[in-house]
Amino acid sequence: MGIQQEGIEAEQWILNEFRKKKIKVFQPDALSLENGEWILNEVKHQEAFEPPPFKGQGLPRWQINTRIGFWRMTGIRVRLIIKEKGTDIIYSQWLDVLEEGKFFDTHGKKPRRIYPIENFKCGQI
């Protein structure tokens, strides 16, 4: 087993230990320090959501609730960054800004919140 796999297994182990003890936990994709401020980056590599009602990108609602709660408790903003599958397009936007605008919630086994493409900055992080 390589060091990368060992690291993944250790991370999974500690997350499970926290959950067993009913400790709220989530694993951020990347923390960055930009212009003196910390940013939590939630990163996805996924296909665009196609209409109806609009072309968009998004993430599971439980992740939104967790990340927004983190931002409110800590003051550390959360940026959603999406690399669209099959393209070289990068979308990004602050999660709190996306939440203030238009969105569409899917329903079913894995509910997601979809934000219109035009609400993202395109081609930049």
PDB file of C-alpha atoms in Angstrom:
ATOM      1  CA  MET A   1       0.000   0.000   0.000  1.00  0.00           C
ATOM      2  CA  GLY A   2       1.340   3.414  -0.973  1.00  0.00           C
ATOM      3  CA  ILE A   3       1.576   6.464   1.253  1.00  0.00           C
ATOM      4  CA  GLN A   4      -1.334   8.163  -0.544  1.00  0.00           C
ATOM      5  CA  GLN A   5      -3.659   5.208   0.080  1.00  0.00           C
ATOM      6  CA  GLU A   6      -2.509   5.050   3.718  1.00  0.00           C
ATOM      7  CA  GLY A   7      -3.372   8.733   4.096  1.00  0.00           C
ATOM      8  CA  ILE A   8      -6.843   8.214   2.597  1.00  0.00           C
ATOM      9  CA  GLU A   9      -7.500   5.303   4.945  1.00  0.00           C
ATOM     10  CA  ALA A  10      -6.337   7.315   7.971  1.00  0.00           C
ATOM     11  CA  GLU A  11      -8.635  10.198   6.991  1.00  0.00           C
ATOM     12  CA  GLN A  12     -11.589   7.825   6.584  1.00  0.00           C
ATOM     13  CA  TRP A  13     -10.804   6.260   9.958  1.00  0.00           C
ATOM     14  CA  ILE A  14     -10.758   9.565  11.866  1.00  0.00           C
ATOM     15  CA  LEU A  15     -13.923  10.814  10.152  1.00  0.00           C
ATOM     16  CA  ASN A  16     -15.684   7.595  11.194  1.00  0.00           C
ATOM     17  CA  GLU A  17     -14.375   7.929  14.760  1.00  0.00           C
ATOM     18  CA  PHE A  18     -15.761  11.468  15.009  1.00  0.00           C
ATOM     19  CA  ARG A  19     -19.120  10.345  13.604  1.00  0.00           C
ATOM     20  CA  LYS A  20     -19.341   7.436  16.064  1.00  0.00           C
ATOM     21  CA  LYS A  21     -18.922   9.969  18.871  1.00  0.00           C
ATOM     22  CA  LYS A  22     -21.625  12.198  17.323  1.00  0.00           C
ATOM     23  CA  ILE A  23     -19.054  14.916  16.608  1.00  0.00           C
ATOM     24  CA  LYS A  24     -20.025  17.027  13.605  1.00  0.00           C
ATOM     25  CA  VAL A  25     -17.308  16.773  11.001  1.00  0.00           C
ATOM     26  CA  PHE A  26     -16.703  17.440   7.325  1.00  0.00           C
ATOM     27  CA  GLN A  27     -13.630  17.267   5.171  1.00  0.00           C
ATOM     28  CA  PRO A  28     -12.883  20.441   3.214  1.00  0.00           C
ATOM     29  CA  ASP A  29     -11.463  20.054  -0.272  1.00  0.00           C
ATOM     30  CA  ALA A  30      -8.951  22.890   0.039  1.00  0.00           C
ATOM     31  CA  LEU A  31      -8.236  25.792   2.371  1.00  0.00           C
ATOM     32  CA  SER A  32      -6.472  28.764   0.811  1.00  0.00           C
ATOM     33  CA  LEU A  33      -5.005  31.943   2.279  1.00  0.00           C
ATOM     34  CA  GLU A  34      -5.673  34.798  -0.153  1.00  0.00           C
ATOM     35  CA  ASN A  35      -5.008  38.468   0.548  1.00  0.00           C
ATOM     36  CA  GLY A  36      -4.722  37.725   4.260  1.00  0.00           C
ATOM     37  CA  GLU A  37      -8.032  35.839   4.489  1.00  0.00           C
ATOM     38  CA  TRP A  38      -8.710  32.118   4.742  1.00  0.00           C
ATOM     39  CA  ILE A  39     -11.140  30.590   2.242  1.00  0.00           C
ATOM     40  CA  LEU A  40     -12.724  27.148   2.337  1.00  0.00           C
ATOM     41  CA  ASN A  41     -12.930  25.846  -1.238  1.00  0.00           C
ATOM     42  CA  GLU A  42     -15.524  23.224  -2.134  1.00  0.00           C
ATOM     43  CA  VAL A  43     -14.387  21.659  -5.421  1.00  0.00           C
ATOM     44  CA  LYS A  44     -16.441  19.533  -7.819  1.00  0.00           C
ATOM     45  CA  HIS A  45     -15.676  17.863 -11.153  1.00  0.00           C
ATOM     46  CA  GLN A  46     -19.070  17.227 -12.698  1.00  0.00           C
ATOM     47  CA  GLU A  47     -21.338  17.647 -15.689  1.00  0.00           C
ATOM     48  CA  ALA A  48     -23.663  20.618 -15.923  1.00  0.00           C
ATOM     49  CA  PHE A  49     -27.293  20.243 -14.867  1.00  0.00           C
ATOM     50  CA  GLU A  50     -29.400  20.609 -18.003  1.00  0.00           C
ATOM     51  CA  PRO A  51     -32.778  22.384 -18.252  1.00  0.00           C
ATOM     52  CA  PRO A  52     -35.487  22.475 -17.174  1.00  0.00           C
ATOM     53  CA  PRO A  53     -35.525  24.873 -15.452  1.00  0.00           C
ATOM     54  CA  PHE A  54     -32.043  26.145 -16.458  1.00  0.00           C
ATOM     55  CA  LYS A  55     -28.492  25.065 -17.169  1.00  0.00           C
ATOM     56  CA  GLY A  56     -26.604  25.124 -13.919  1.00  0.00           C
ATOM     57  CA  GLN A  57     -24.164  23.671 -11.448  1.00  0.00           C
ATOM     58  CA  GLY A  58     -24.590  22.777  -7.813  1.00  0.00           C
ATOM     59  CA  LEU A  59     -23.988  20.411  -4.962  1.00  0.00           C
ATOM     60  CA  PRO A  60     -25.842  18.261  -2.428  1.00  0.00           C
ATOM     61  CA  ARG A  61     -28.007  20.260  -0.041  1.00  0.00           C
ATOM     62  CA  TRP A  62     -26.403  18.683   3.037  1.00  0.00           C
ATOM     63  CA  GLN A  63     -23.046  20.070   1.879  1.00  0.00           C
ATOM     64  CA  ILE A  64     -24.548  23.524   1.434  1.00  0.00           C
ATOM     65  CA  ASN A  65     -26.040  23.453   4.931  1.00  0.00           C
ATOM     66  CA  THR A  66     -22.761  22.287   6.474  1.00  0.00           C
ATOM     67  CA  ARG A  67     -20.595  24.818   4.610  1.00  0.00           C
ATOM     68  CA  ILE A  68     -22.948  27.752   5.230  1.00  0.00           C
ATOM     69  CA  GLY A  69     -23.070  26.795   8.923  1.00  0.00           C
ATOM     70  CA  PHE A  70     -19.260  26.711   8.991  1.00  0.00           C
ATOM     71  CA  TRP A  71     -19.093  30.188   7.405  1.00  0.00           C
ATOM     72  CA  ARG A  72     -21.605  31.620   9.890  1.00  0.00           C
ATOM     73  CA  MET A  73     -19.746  30.167  12.889  1.00  0.00           C
ATOM     74  CA  THR A  74     -16.212  31.034  11.775  1.00  0.00           C
ATOM     75  CA  GLY A  75     -16.513  33.926   9.329  1.00  0.00           C
ATOM     76  CA  ILE A  76     -14.468  31.899   6.806  1.00  0.00           C
ATOM     77  CA  ARG A  77     -16.195  32.210   3.441  1.00  0.00           C
ATOM     78  CA  VAL A  78     -16.864  29.217   1.247  1.00  0.00           C
ATOM     79  CA  ARG A  79     -16.151  29.283  -2.485  1.00  0.00           C
ATOM     80  CA  LEU A  80     -17.670  26.698  -4.817  1.00  0.00           C
ATOM     81  CA  ILE A  81     -15.313  25.788  -7.672  1.00  0.00           C
ATOM     82  CA  ILE A  82     -16.513  23.492 -10.439  1.00  0.00           C
ATOM     83  CA  LYS A  83     -14.510  21.983 -13.272  1.00  0.00           C
ATOM     84  CA  GLU A  84     -17.111  20.983 -15.824  1.00  0.00           C
ATOM     85  CA  LYS A  85     -16.640  17.437 -17.123  1.00  0.00           C
ATOM     86  CA  GLY A  86     -15.865  17.132 -20.810  1.00  0.00           C
ATOM     87  CA  THR A  87     -14.747  20.769 -21.059  1.00  0.00           C
ATOM     88  CA  ASP A  88     -11.987  23.035 -19.814  1.00  0.00           C
ATOM     89  CA  ILE A  89     -14.542  25.366 -18.221  1.00  0.00           C
ATOM     90  CA  ILE A  90     -14.071  26.423 -14.604  1.00  0.00           C
ATOM     91  CA  TYR A  91     -16.945  28.017 -12.688  1.00  0.00           C
ATOM     92  CA  SER A  92     -16.593  29.653  -9.274  1.00  0.00           C
ATOM     93  CA  GLN A  93     -18.614  31.746  -6.866  1.00  0.00           C
ATOM     94  CA  TRP A  94     -19.022  32.386  -3.158  1.00  0.00           C
ATOM     95  CA  LEU A  95     -21.586  29.998  -1.724  1.00  0.00           C
ATOM     96  CA  ASP A  96     -23.319  32.774   0.235  1.00  0.00           C
ATOM     97  CA  VAL A  97     -23.711  34.792  -2.992  1.00  0.00           C
ATOM     98  CA  LEU A  98     -25.189  31.766  -4.782  1.00  0.00           C
ATOM     99  CA  GLU A  99     -27.613  31.195  -1.899  1.00  0.00           C
ATOM    100  CA  GLU A 100     -28.887  34.795  -2.162  1.00  0.00           C
ATOM    101  CA  GLY A 101     -29.828  34.285  -5.815  1.00  0.00           C
ATOM    102  CA  LYS A 102     -32.002  31.988  -7.859  1.00  0.00           C
ATOM    103  CA  PHE A 103     -31.714  28.222  -7.386  1.00  0.00           C
ATOM    104  CA  PHE A 104     -33.564  24.977  -8.030  1.00  0.00           C
ATOM    105  CA  ASP A 105     -33.737  22.005  -5.652  1.00  0.00           C
ATOM    106  CA  THR A 106     -33.903  18.479  -7.034  1.00  0.00           C
ATOM    107  CA  HIS A 107     -35.669  15.757  -5.074  1.00  0.00           C
ATOM    108  CA  GLY A 108     -35.110  12.060  -4.661  1.00  0.00           C
ATOM    109  CA  LYS A 109     -32.404   9.869  -3.210  1.00  0.00           C
ATOM    110  CA  LYS A 110     -29.643  12.493  -3.489  1.00  0.00           C
ATOM    111  CA  PRO A 111     -31.233  15.970  -3.478  1.00  0.00           C
ATOM    112  CA  ARG A 112     -29.089  18.729  -4.934  1.00  0.00           C
ATOM    113  CA  ARG A 113     -29.333  22.483  -5.190  1.00  0.00           C
ATOM    114  CA  ILE A 114     -28.659  23.831  -8.669  1.00  0.00           C
ATOM    115  CA  TYR A 115     -27.621  27.423  -9.342  1.00  0.00           C
ATOM    116  CA  PRO A 116     -27.901  29.059 -12.795  1.00  0.00           C
ATOM    117  CA  ILE A 117     -24.666  29.119 -14.793  1.00  0.00           C
ATOM    118  CA  GLU A 118     -24.914  32.896 -15.154  1.00  0.00           C
ATOM    119  CA  ASN A 119     -24.565  33.265 -11.364  1.00  0.00           C
ATOM    120  CA  PHE A 120     -21.000  31.921 -11.544  1.00  0.00           C
ATOM    121  CA  LYS A 121     -17.772  33.574 -12.605  1.00  0.00           C
ATOM    122  CA  CYS A 122     -16.618  31.645 -15.643  1.00  0.00           C
ATOM    123  CA  GLY A 123     -12.989  30.793 -16.351  1.00  0.00           C
ATOM    124  CA  GLN A 124     -11.584  32.092 -13.095  1.00  0.00           C
ATOM    125  CA  ILE A 125     -11.141  31.088  -9.497  1.00  0.00           C
TER     126      ILE A 125
END
